[in-house]
């Protein structure tokens, strides 16, 4: 008596489709399925479709994306470029101290002084070269500090613009629209607005977050 065959996997079984958040809002999805397909997908995912957004949705998205880019630049400047420039300046001043501390021939009392002038010239030349390198390092650090200040000012401007947008939204749409109703999925406009108060630390908010 032959053994019964085990369970078989049907051939040609179609792969399961995985739903990706915000896919329905992409331009390609709108072209492929049309606006009705986008609205249906948005309703199924409990997310707001692009066609249903108000001017306030679009303005806030633009501000959030600008804020994310400014935060990313700020973090890059502070955590990498700024530290590198500060270290270069510190090392440059160490080279200056080392050059100035180098004794000329005969200054230590153990060597004759026939070539003392030449040794002194060599030391002074090394010191001048080290000072020039230190000045260049200082200029590099100063340039980065100016860039950091520019990004900080940009973040402040975006914060003011977000505050103005929330005030405008309350006047036009009411308190519930800003503080209670979910803007896209779960967060209200007020909750998104609080992101602008955060000091850049992790850079978790990216351009594609919304």
Short mmCIF file of N, CA and C in Angstrom, two decimals, residues 31-205:
data_model
loop_
_atom_site.label_atom_id
_atom_site.label_comp_id
_atom_site.label_asym_id
_atom_site.label_seq_id
_atom_site.Cartn_x
_atom_site.Cartn_y
_atom_site.Cartn_z
N UNK A 31 -2.13 58.17 -10.97
CA UNK A 31 -2.23 57.96 -12.40
C UNK A 31 -2.76 56.57 -12.71
N UNK A 32 -2.32 55.57 -11.92
CA UNK A 32 -2.69 54.19 -12.21
C UNK A 32 -4.14 53.91 -11.86
N UNK A 33 -4.57 54.34 -10.69
CA UNK A 33 -5.90 53.99 -10.25
C UNK A 33 -6.91 55.10 -10.32
N UNK A 34 -6.45 56.32 -10.55
CA UNK A 34 -7.39 57.44 -10.61
C UNK A 34 -7.71 57.95 -9.24
N UNK A 35 -8.41 59.07 -9.19
CA UNK A 35 -8.72 59.71 -7.92
C UNK A 35 -9.67 58.87 -7.09
N UNK A 36 -10.58 58.11 -7.73
CA UNK A 36 -11.52 57.29 -6.97
C UNK A 36 -10.81 56.17 -6.25
N UNK A 37 -9.79 55.56 -6.90
CA UNK A 37 -9.02 54.49 -6.26
C UNK A 37 -8.23 55.04 -5.09
N UNK A 38 -7.70 56.26 -5.24
CA UNK A 38 -6.95 56.88 -4.15
C UNK A 38 -7.84 57.12 -2.95
N UNK A 39 -9.05 57.63 -3.17
CA UNK A 39 -9.97 57.91 -2.07
C UNK A 39 -10.39 56.62 -1.38
N UNK A 40 -10.60 55.55 -2.17
CA UNK A 40 -11.00 54.28 -1.58
C UNK A 40 -9.88 53.71 -0.73
N UNK A 41 -8.63 53.79 -1.22
CA UNK A 41 -7.50 53.29 -0.45
C UNK A 41 -7.31 54.09 0.82
N UNK A 42 -7.51 55.41 0.71
CA UNK A 42 -7.35 56.26 1.89
C UNK A 42 -8.38 55.92 2.95
N UNK A 43 -9.62 55.66 2.53
CA UNK A 43 -10.67 55.33 3.48
C UNK A 43 -10.38 54.00 4.16
N UNK A 44 -9.88 53.03 3.38
CA UNK A 44 -9.58 51.71 3.94
C UNK A 44 -8.46 51.79 4.95
N UNK A 45 -7.46 52.64 4.71
CA UNK A 45 -6.32 52.76 5.61
C UNK A 45 -6.54 53.80 6.70
N UNK A 46 -7.70 54.42 6.72
CA UNK A 46 -8.02 55.46 7.69
C UNK A 46 -7.06 56.63 7.59
N UNK A 47 -6.59 56.90 6.39
CA UNK A 47 -5.70 58.02 6.15
C UNK A 47 -6.36 58.98 5.17
N UNK A 48 -5.94 60.21 5.23
CA UNK A 48 -6.52 61.22 4.36
C UNK A 48 -5.82 61.22 3.01
N UNK A 49 -6.58 61.12 1.93
CA UNK A 49 -6.01 61.16 0.59
C UNK A 49 -5.61 62.57 0.20
N UNK A 50 -4.70 62.66 -0.76
CA UNK A 50 -4.23 63.98 -1.20
C UNK A 50 -5.37 64.83 -1.74
N UNK A 51 -6.34 64.19 -2.40
CA UNK A 51 -7.44 64.95 -2.98
C UNK A 51 -8.35 65.57 -1.92
N UNK A 52 -8.29 65.03 -0.71
CA UNK A 52 -9.16 65.53 0.37
C UNK A 52 -8.45 66.54 1.27
N UNK A 53 -7.19 66.81 1.00
CA UNK A 53 -6.43 67.74 1.84
C UNK A 53 -6.88 69.18 1.62
N UNK A 54 -6.74 69.95 2.68
CA UNK A 54 -7.01 71.38 2.59
C UNK A 54 -5.70 72.13 2.37
N UNK A 55 -5.82 73.41 2.17
CA UNK A 55 -4.62 74.25 2.03
C UNK A 55 -3.75 74.17 3.27
N UNK A 56 -4.38 74.00 4.43
CA UNK A 56 -3.63 73.95 5.68
C UNK A 56 -2.82 72.66 5.79
N UNK A 57 -3.34 71.57 5.26
CA UNK A 57 -2.57 70.32 5.21
C UNK A 57 -1.30 70.52 4.38
N UNK A 58 -1.47 71.11 3.21
CA UNK A 58 -0.34 71.27 2.30
C UNK A 58 0.70 72.25 2.85
N UNK A 59 0.23 73.32 3.46
CA UNK A 59 1.16 74.29 4.04
C UNK A 59 1.96 73.65 5.18
N UNK A 60 1.28 72.87 6.02
CA UNK A 60 1.97 72.25 7.15
C UNK A 60 2.97 71.21 6.66
N UNK A 61 2.60 70.44 5.63
CA UNK A 61 3.54 69.46 5.09
C UNK A 61 4.81 70.14 4.59
N UNK A 62 4.64 71.24 3.88
CA UNK A 62 5.79 71.97 3.36
C UNK A 62 6.68 72.48 4.49
N UNK A 63 6.06 73.00 5.55
CA UNK A 63 6.83 73.49 6.69
C UNK A 63 7.58 72.36 7.39
N UNK A 64 6.92 71.21 7.54
CA UNK A 64 7.56 70.07 8.19
C UNK A 64 8.75 69.56 7.38
N UNK A 65 8.61 69.53 6.08
CA UNK A 65 9.72 69.08 5.23
C UNK A 65 10.89 70.06 5.29
N UNK A 66 10.59 71.36 5.27
CA UNK A 66 11.65 72.37 5.40
C UNK A 66 12.33 72.26 6.76
N UNK A 67 11.53 72.03 7.79
CA UNK A 67 12.08 71.90 9.14
C UNK A 67 12.98 70.68 9.25
N UNK A 68 12.57 69.57 8.62
CA UNK A 68 13.37 68.35 8.65
C UNK A 68 14.72 68.57 7.97
N UNK A 69 14.72 69.27 6.84
CA UNK A 69 15.98 69.54 6.15
C UNK A 69 16.88 70.46 6.98
N UNK A 70 16.29 71.47 7.61
CA UNK A 70 17.08 72.39 8.44
C UNK A 70 17.65 71.66 9.65
N UNK A 71 16.86 70.79 10.25
CA UNK A 71 17.34 70.00 11.39
C UNK A 71 18.50 69.11 10.98
N UNK A 72 18.36 68.44 9.84
CA UNK A 72 19.40 67.54 9.36
C UNK A 72 20.70 68.29 9.11
N UNK A 73 20.61 69.47 8.51
CA UNK A 73 21.80 70.28 8.26
C UNK A 73 22.41 70.75 9.57
N UNK A 74 21.57 71.17 10.51
CA UNK A 74 22.05 71.62 11.82
C UNK A 74 22.82 70.51 12.52
N UNK A 75 22.27 69.31 12.51
CA UNK A 75 22.91 68.17 13.17
C UNK A 75 24.23 67.83 12.50
N UNK A 76 24.26 67.87 11.17
CA UNK A 76 25.50 67.58 10.44
C UNK A 76 26.58 68.58 10.82
N UNK A 77 26.22 69.85 10.88
CA UNK A 77 27.19 70.89 11.20
C UNK A 77 27.70 70.78 12.64
N UNK A 78 26.79 70.53 13.57
CA UNK A 78 27.17 70.50 14.98
C UNK A 78 27.89 69.20 15.35
N UNK A 79 27.36 68.08 14.91
CA UNK A 79 27.86 66.78 15.36
C UNK A 79 29.07 66.29 14.58
N UNK A 80 29.29 66.79 13.38
CA UNK A 80 30.39 66.28 12.56
C UNK A 80 31.34 67.41 12.13
N UNK A 81 30.85 68.31 11.30
CA UNK A 81 31.72 69.36 10.76
C UNK A 81 32.27 70.26 11.86
N UNK A 82 31.42 70.65 12.80
CA UNK A 82 31.87 71.53 13.88
C UNK A 82 32.91 70.88 14.77
N UNK A 83 32.66 69.62 15.14
CA UNK A 83 33.61 68.90 16.00
C UNK A 83 34.95 68.72 15.28
N UNK A 84 34.88 68.38 14.00
CA UNK A 84 36.11 68.19 13.22
C UNK A 84 36.91 69.48 13.14
N UNK A 85 36.23 70.60 12.89
CA UNK A 85 36.93 71.88 12.79
C UNK A 85 37.51 72.31 14.14
N UNK A 86 36.78 72.08 15.22
CA UNK A 86 37.28 72.44 16.55
C UNK A 86 38.50 71.61 16.92
N UNK A 87 38.48 70.34 16.57
CA UNK A 87 39.63 69.48 16.84
C UNK A 87 40.84 69.91 16.01
N UNK A 88 40.61 70.29 14.77
CA UNK A 88 41.72 70.75 13.93
C UNK A 88 42.35 72.01 14.51
N UNK A 89 41.52 72.91 15.02
CA UNK A 89 42.06 74.13 15.63
C UNK A 89 42.85 73.81 16.89
N UNK A 90 42.35 72.88 17.70
CA UNK A 90 43.05 72.49 18.92
C UNK A 90 44.42 71.89 18.60
N UNK A 91 44.45 71.01 17.60
CA UNK A 91 45.72 70.39 17.20
C UNK A 91 46.67 71.42 16.61
N UNK A 92 46.13 72.40 15.89
CA UNK A 92 46.97 73.43 15.30
C UNK A 92 47.67 74.25 16.38
N UNK A 93 46.94 74.57 17.46
CA UNK A 93 47.56 75.33 18.54
C UNK A 93 48.55 74.48 19.32
N UNK A 94 48.35 73.18 19.37
CA UNK A 94 49.35 72.30 19.97
C UNK A 94 50.65 72.35 19.16
N UNK A 95 50.50 72.40 17.84
CA UNK A 95 51.69 72.50 16.98
C UNK A 95 52.41 73.83 17.21
N UNK A 96 51.66 74.89 17.44
CA UNK A 96 52.27 76.19 17.73
C UNK A 96 53.06 76.12 19.03
N UNK A 97 52.47 75.55 20.06
CA UNK A 97 53.16 75.43 21.35
C UNK A 97 54.41 74.57 21.23
N UNK A 98 54.30 73.48 20.48
CA UNK A 98 55.46 72.60 20.32
C UNK A 98 56.58 73.30 19.55
N UNK A 99 56.21 74.07 18.53
CA UNK A 99 57.22 74.78 17.75
C UNK A 99 57.92 75.84 18.60
N UNK A 100 57.18 76.55 19.41
CA UNK A 100 57.76 77.60 20.25
C UNK A 100 58.61 77.01 21.37
N UNK A 101 58.26 75.80 21.80
CA UNK A 101 59.00 75.17 22.90
C UNK A 101 60.26 74.46 22.43
N UNK A 102 60.46 74.35 21.13
CA UNK A 102 61.66 73.67 20.62
C UNK A 102 62.88 74.54 20.90
N UNK A 103 63.87 74.04 21.66
CA UNK A 103 65.04 74.86 21.99
C UNK A 103 65.95 75.02 20.78
N UNK A 104 66.49 76.21 20.62
CA UNK A 104 67.50 76.42 19.58
C UNK A 104 68.81 75.80 20.04
N UNK A 105 69.74 75.60 19.12
CA UNK A 105 71.02 74.97 19.45
C UNK A 105 71.74 75.78 20.52
N UNK A 106 72.12 75.11 21.62
CA UNK A 106 72.87 75.74 22.69
C UNK A 106 72.00 76.29 23.80
N UNK A 107 70.69 76.40 23.61
CA UNK A 107 69.82 76.96 24.64
C UNK A 107 69.65 76.01 25.80
N UNK A 108 69.88 74.71 25.56
CA UNK A 108 69.74 73.77 26.66
C UNK A 108 71.00 73.63 27.48
N UNK A 109 72.09 74.32 27.07
CA UNK A 109 73.31 74.32 27.85
C UNK A 109 74.22 73.16 27.55
N UNK A 110 73.84 72.24 26.68
CA UNK A 110 74.64 71.07 26.40
C UNK A 110 75.31 71.13 25.03
N UNK A 111 74.91 72.07 24.19
CA UNK A 111 75.44 72.12 22.83
C UNK A 111 76.12 73.46 22.61
N UNK A 112 77.15 73.46 21.80
CA UNK A 112 77.79 74.74 21.46
C UNK A 112 76.85 75.61 20.64
N UNK A 113 77.20 76.90 20.48
CA UNK A 113 76.30 77.85 19.86
C UNK A 113 76.77 78.39 18.50
N UNK A 114 77.67 77.72 17.76
CA UNK A 114 78.08 78.30 16.49
C UNK A 114 76.92 78.48 15.52
N UNK A 115 75.95 77.57 15.58
CA UNK A 115 74.83 77.64 14.63
C UNK A 115 73.55 78.08 15.34
N UNK A 116 73.68 78.85 16.41
CA UNK A 116 72.51 79.27 17.18
C UNK A 116 71.54 80.10 16.37
N UNK A 117 72.06 81.01 15.53
CA UNK A 117 71.17 81.87 14.74
C UNK A 117 70.36 81.05 13.75
N UNK A 118 71.02 80.06 13.15
CA UNK A 118 70.31 79.21 12.19
C UNK A 118 69.22 78.41 12.87
N UNK A 119 69.53 77.88 14.06
CA UNK A 119 68.54 77.09 14.80
C UNK A 119 67.36 77.96 15.23
N UNK A 120 67.68 79.19 15.65
CA UNK A 120 66.60 80.10 16.06
C UNK A 120 65.70 80.45 14.87
N UNK A 121 66.33 80.67 13.71
CA UNK A 121 65.55 80.96 12.51
C UNK A 121 64.64 79.78 12.15
N UNK A 122 65.18 78.57 12.27
CA UNK A 122 64.39 77.37 11.97
C UNK A 122 63.20 77.25 12.91
N UNK A 123 63.43 77.52 14.20
CA UNK A 123 62.34 77.46 15.18
C UNK A 123 61.29 78.52 14.89
N UNK A 124 61.73 79.74 14.61
CA UNK A 124 60.78 80.81 14.33
C UNK A 124 59.98 80.53 13.05
N UNK A 125 60.64 79.94 12.07
CA UNK A 125 59.95 79.61 10.83
C UNK A 125 58.89 78.54 11.08
N UNK A 126 59.22 77.54 11.89
CA UNK A 126 58.26 76.49 12.22
C UNK A 126 57.08 77.07 13.01
N UNK A 127 57.39 78.02 13.91
CA UNK A 127 56.33 78.65 14.69
C UNK A 127 55.40 79.46 13.79
N UNK A 128 55.98 80.20 12.86
CA UNK A 128 55.17 81.00 11.94
C UNK A 128 54.28 80.11 11.07
N UNK A 129 54.84 78.99 10.62
CA UNK A 129 54.05 78.06 9.81
C UNK A 129 52.89 77.47 10.62
N UNK A 130 53.18 77.14 11.89
CA UNK A 130 52.14 76.59 12.75
C UNK A 130 51.06 77.63 13.03
N UNK A 131 51.47 78.88 13.22
CA UNK A 131 50.50 79.96 13.45
C UNK A 131 49.61 80.17 12.22
N UNK A 132 50.19 80.07 11.04
CA UNK A 132 49.41 80.22 9.82
C UNK A 132 48.37 79.11 9.70
N UNK A 133 48.78 77.87 10.03
CA UNK A 133 47.85 76.75 9.99
C UNK A 133 46.74 76.93 11.03
N UNK A 134 47.09 77.46 12.20
CA UNK A 134 46.10 77.69 13.25
C UNK A 134 45.09 78.76 12.81
N UNK A 135 45.56 79.77 12.11
CA UNK A 135 44.65 80.82 11.63
C UNK A 135 43.68 80.27 10.59
N UNK A 136 44.16 79.41 9.71
CA UNK A 136 43.27 78.79 8.72
C UNK A 136 42.23 77.91 9.40
N UNK A 137 42.67 77.18 10.43
CA UNK A 137 41.73 76.33 11.17
C UNK A 137 40.69 77.18 11.89
N UNK A 138 41.12 78.33 12.42
CA UNK A 138 40.17 79.22 13.09
C UNK A 138 39.14 79.75 12.10
N UNK A 139 39.58 80.09 10.90
CA UNK A 139 38.66 80.60 9.88
C UNK A 139 37.65 79.52 9.47
N UNK A 140 38.12 78.27 9.37
CA UNK A 140 37.21 77.17 9.03
C UNK A 140 36.14 77.00 10.11
N UNK A 141 36.57 77.04 11.37
CA UNK A 141 35.62 76.89 12.47
C UNK A 141 34.64 78.05 12.50
N UNK A 142 35.13 79.26 12.25
CA UNK A 142 34.26 80.43 12.24
C UNK A 142 33.21 80.32 11.14
N UNK A 143 33.61 79.80 9.99
CA UNK A 143 32.66 79.64 8.88
C UNK A 143 31.57 78.64 9.24
N UNK A 144 31.94 77.56 9.91
CA UNK A 144 30.95 76.56 10.32
C UNK A 144 30.01 77.13 11.37
N UNK A 145 30.55 77.91 12.30
CA UNK A 145 29.71 78.53 13.32
C UNK A 145 28.68 79.47 12.69
N UNK A 146 29.08 80.16 11.64
CA UNK A 146 28.14 81.04 10.94
C UNK A 146 27.04 80.23 10.26
N UNK A 147 27.42 79.07 9.71
CA UNK A 147 26.41 78.20 9.09
C UNK A 147 25.44 77.66 10.14
N UNK A 148 25.97 77.30 11.31
CA UNK A 148 25.11 76.82 12.39
C UNK A 148 24.12 77.90 12.81
N UNK A 149 24.62 79.13 12.92
CA UNK A 149 23.74 80.25 13.28
C UNK A 149 22.67 80.47 12.23
N UNK A 150 23.04 80.30 10.96
CA UNK A 150 22.07 80.47 9.88
C UNK A 150 20.97 79.42 9.96
N UNK A 151 21.34 78.18 10.26
CA UNK A 151 20.34 77.12 10.38
C UNK A 151 19.46 77.33 11.62
N UNK A 152 20.06 77.82 12.70
CA UNK A 152 19.27 78.11 13.90
C UNK A 152 18.25 79.20 13.61
N UNK A 153 18.66 80.21 12.86
CA UNK A 153 17.73 81.28 12.48
C UNK A 153 16.63 80.73 11.58
N UNK A 154 17.00 79.81 10.69
CA UNK A 154 16.01 79.20 9.81
C UNK A 154 14.98 78.41 10.61
N UNK A 155 15.43 77.67 11.62
CA UNK A 155 14.51 76.91 12.47
C UNK A 155 13.57 77.84 13.24
N UNK A 156 14.09 78.98 13.67
CA UNK A 156 13.25 79.96 14.37
C UNK A 156 12.18 80.52 13.45
N UNK A 157 12.57 80.81 12.21
CA UNK A 157 11.60 81.33 11.23
C UNK A 157 10.50 80.30 10.97
N UNK A 158 10.89 79.03 10.83
CA UNK A 158 9.90 77.97 10.59
C UNK A 158 8.96 77.81 11.79
N UNK A 159 9.49 77.98 13.00
CA UNK A 159 8.64 77.93 14.18
C UNK A 159 7.61 79.04 14.15
N UNK A 160 8.04 80.25 13.81
CA UNK A 160 7.10 81.37 13.72
C UNK A 160 6.04 81.13 12.64
N UNK A 161 6.46 80.56 11.53
CA UNK A 161 5.50 80.28 10.45
C UNK A 161 4.50 79.21 10.87
N UNK A 162 4.96 78.21 11.62
CA UNK A 162 4.05 77.17 12.10
C UNK A 162 3.04 77.75 13.09
N UNK A 163 3.49 78.62 13.96
CA UNK A 163 2.57 79.27 14.90
C UNK A 163 1.52 80.08 14.15
N UNK A 164 1.96 80.82 13.15
CA UNK A 164 1.03 81.63 12.36
C UNK A 164 0.02 80.75 11.63
N UNK A 165 0.48 79.59 11.13
CA UNK A 165 -0.42 78.69 10.42
C UNK A 165 -1.47 78.11 11.36
N UNK A 166 -1.07 77.74 12.58
CA UNK A 166 -2.03 77.22 13.55
C UNK A 166 -3.07 78.27 13.91
N UNK A 167 -2.62 79.50 14.10
CA UNK A 167 -3.55 80.59 14.41
C UNK A 167 -4.53 80.83 13.26
N UNK A 168 -4.00 80.82 12.05
CA UNK A 168 -4.85 81.01 10.87
C UNK A 168 -5.85 79.86 10.73
N UNK A 169 -5.40 78.64 11.03
CA UNK A 169 -6.28 77.47 10.90
C UNK A 169 -7.41 77.50 11.91
N UNK A 170 -7.11 77.94 13.14
CA UNK A 170 -8.15 78.04 14.16
C UNK A 170 -9.21 79.05 13.75
N UNK A 171 -8.77 80.18 13.21
CA UNK A 171 -9.73 81.22 12.80
C UNK A 171 -10.60 80.74 11.64
N UNK A 172 -10.00 79.98 10.72
CA UNK A 172 -10.74 79.58 9.52
C UNK A 172 -11.54 78.30 9.70
N UNK A 173 -10.98 77.32 10.45
CA UNK A 173 -11.60 75.99 10.52
C UNK A 173 -12.11 75.63 11.91
N UNK A 174 -11.71 76.39 12.92
CA UNK A 174 -12.18 76.10 14.26
C UNK A 174 -11.17 75.35 15.11
N UNK A 175 -11.42 75.36 16.42
CA UNK A 175 -10.51 74.75 17.38
C UNK A 175 -10.41 73.24 17.19
N UNK A 176 -11.52 72.59 16.92
CA UNK A 176 -11.53 71.13 16.80
C UNK A 176 -10.67 70.68 15.62
N UNK A 177 -10.68 71.41 14.53
CA UNK A 177 -9.88 71.05 13.36
C UNK A 177 -8.40 71.03 13.69
N UNK A 178 -7.96 71.94 14.55
CA UNK A 178 -6.55 72.07 14.88
C UNK A 178 -6.13 71.14 16.02
N UNK A 179 -6.94 71.03 17.05
CA UNK A 179 -6.51 70.34 18.27
C UNK A 179 -7.09 68.95 18.46
N UNK A 180 -8.13 68.59 17.74
CA UNK A 180 -8.80 67.30 17.97
C UNK A 180 -8.76 66.40 16.75
N UNK A 181 -9.19 66.90 15.62
CA UNK A 181 -9.32 66.06 14.42
C UNK A 181 -7.95 65.58 13.94
N UNK A 182 -7.84 64.29 13.58
CA UNK A 182 -6.57 63.79 13.02
C UNK A 182 -6.30 64.42 11.67
N UNK A 183 -5.08 64.88 11.48
CA UNK A 183 -4.77 65.60 10.25
C UNK A 183 -4.61 64.65 9.07
N UNK A 184 -3.82 63.60 9.25
CA UNK A 184 -3.64 62.59 8.20
C UNK A 184 -4.07 61.20 8.70
N UNK A 185 -3.49 60.78 9.83
CA UNK A 185 -3.82 59.47 10.36
C UNK A 185 -4.33 59.53 11.78
N UNK A 186 -3.46 59.95 12.70
CA UNK A 186 -3.83 59.99 14.12
C UNK A 186 -3.51 61.33 14.76
N UNK A 187 -2.42 61.96 14.37
CA UNK A 187 -2.01 63.21 15.01
C UNK A 187 -2.86 64.38 14.52
N UNK A 188 -3.10 65.30 15.45
CA UNK A 188 -3.78 66.54 15.08
C UNK A 188 -2.75 67.56 14.59
N UNK A 189 -3.24 68.65 14.03
CA UNK A 189 -2.34 69.70 13.58
C UNK A 189 -1.54 70.28 14.74
N UNK A 190 -2.17 70.39 15.88
CA UNK A 190 -1.48 70.91 17.06
C UNK A 190 -0.32 70.02 17.46
N UNK A 191 -0.49 68.70 17.38
CA UNK A 191 0.59 67.77 17.73
C UNK A 191 1.74 67.88 16.74
N UNK A 192 1.43 68.00 15.46
CA UNK A 192 2.49 68.21 14.47
C UNK A 192 3.19 69.54 14.72
N UNK A 193 2.43 70.55 15.12
CA UNK A 193 3.03 71.85 15.36
C UNK A 193 4.05 71.84 16.48
N UNK A 194 3.89 70.93 17.44
CA UNK A 194 4.84 70.87 18.55
C UNK A 194 6.22 70.40 18.11
N UNK A 195 6.30 69.75 16.96
CA UNK A 195 7.60 69.30 16.46
C UNK A 195 8.54 70.48 16.22
N UNK A 196 7.98 71.63 15.93
CA UNK A 196 8.81 72.79 15.63
C UNK A 196 9.46 73.37 16.88
N UNK A 197 9.00 72.95 18.06
CA UNK A 197 9.58 73.46 19.30
C UNK A 197 10.79 72.65 19.73
N UNK A 198 11.01 71.50 19.12
CA UNK A 198 12.09 70.62 19.55
C UNK A 198 13.45 71.15 19.10
N UNK A 199 14.43 71.09 20.02
CA UNK A 199 15.80 71.42 19.65
C UNK A 199 16.36 70.23 18.87
N UNK A 200 17.02 70.43 17.73
CA UNK A 200 17.52 69.31 16.95
C UNK A 200 18.47 68.44 17.76
N UNK A 201 18.17 67.15 17.85
CA UNK A 201 19.02 66.22 18.58
C UNK A 201 19.21 64.92 17.80
N UNK A 202 18.09 64.32 17.37
CA UNK A 202 18.19 63.01 16.74
C UNK A 202 18.00 63.04 15.24
N UNK A 203 17.36 64.06 14.72
CA UNK A 203 17.08 64.10 13.29
C UNK A 203 16.12 63.02 12.84
N UNK A 204 15.23 62.59 13.73
CA UNK A 204 14.32 61.49 13.41
C UNK A 204 13.29 61.86 12.36
N UNK A 205 12.95 63.12 12.27
CA UNK A 205 11.96 63.56 11.28
C UNK A 205 12.63 63.73 9.94
#
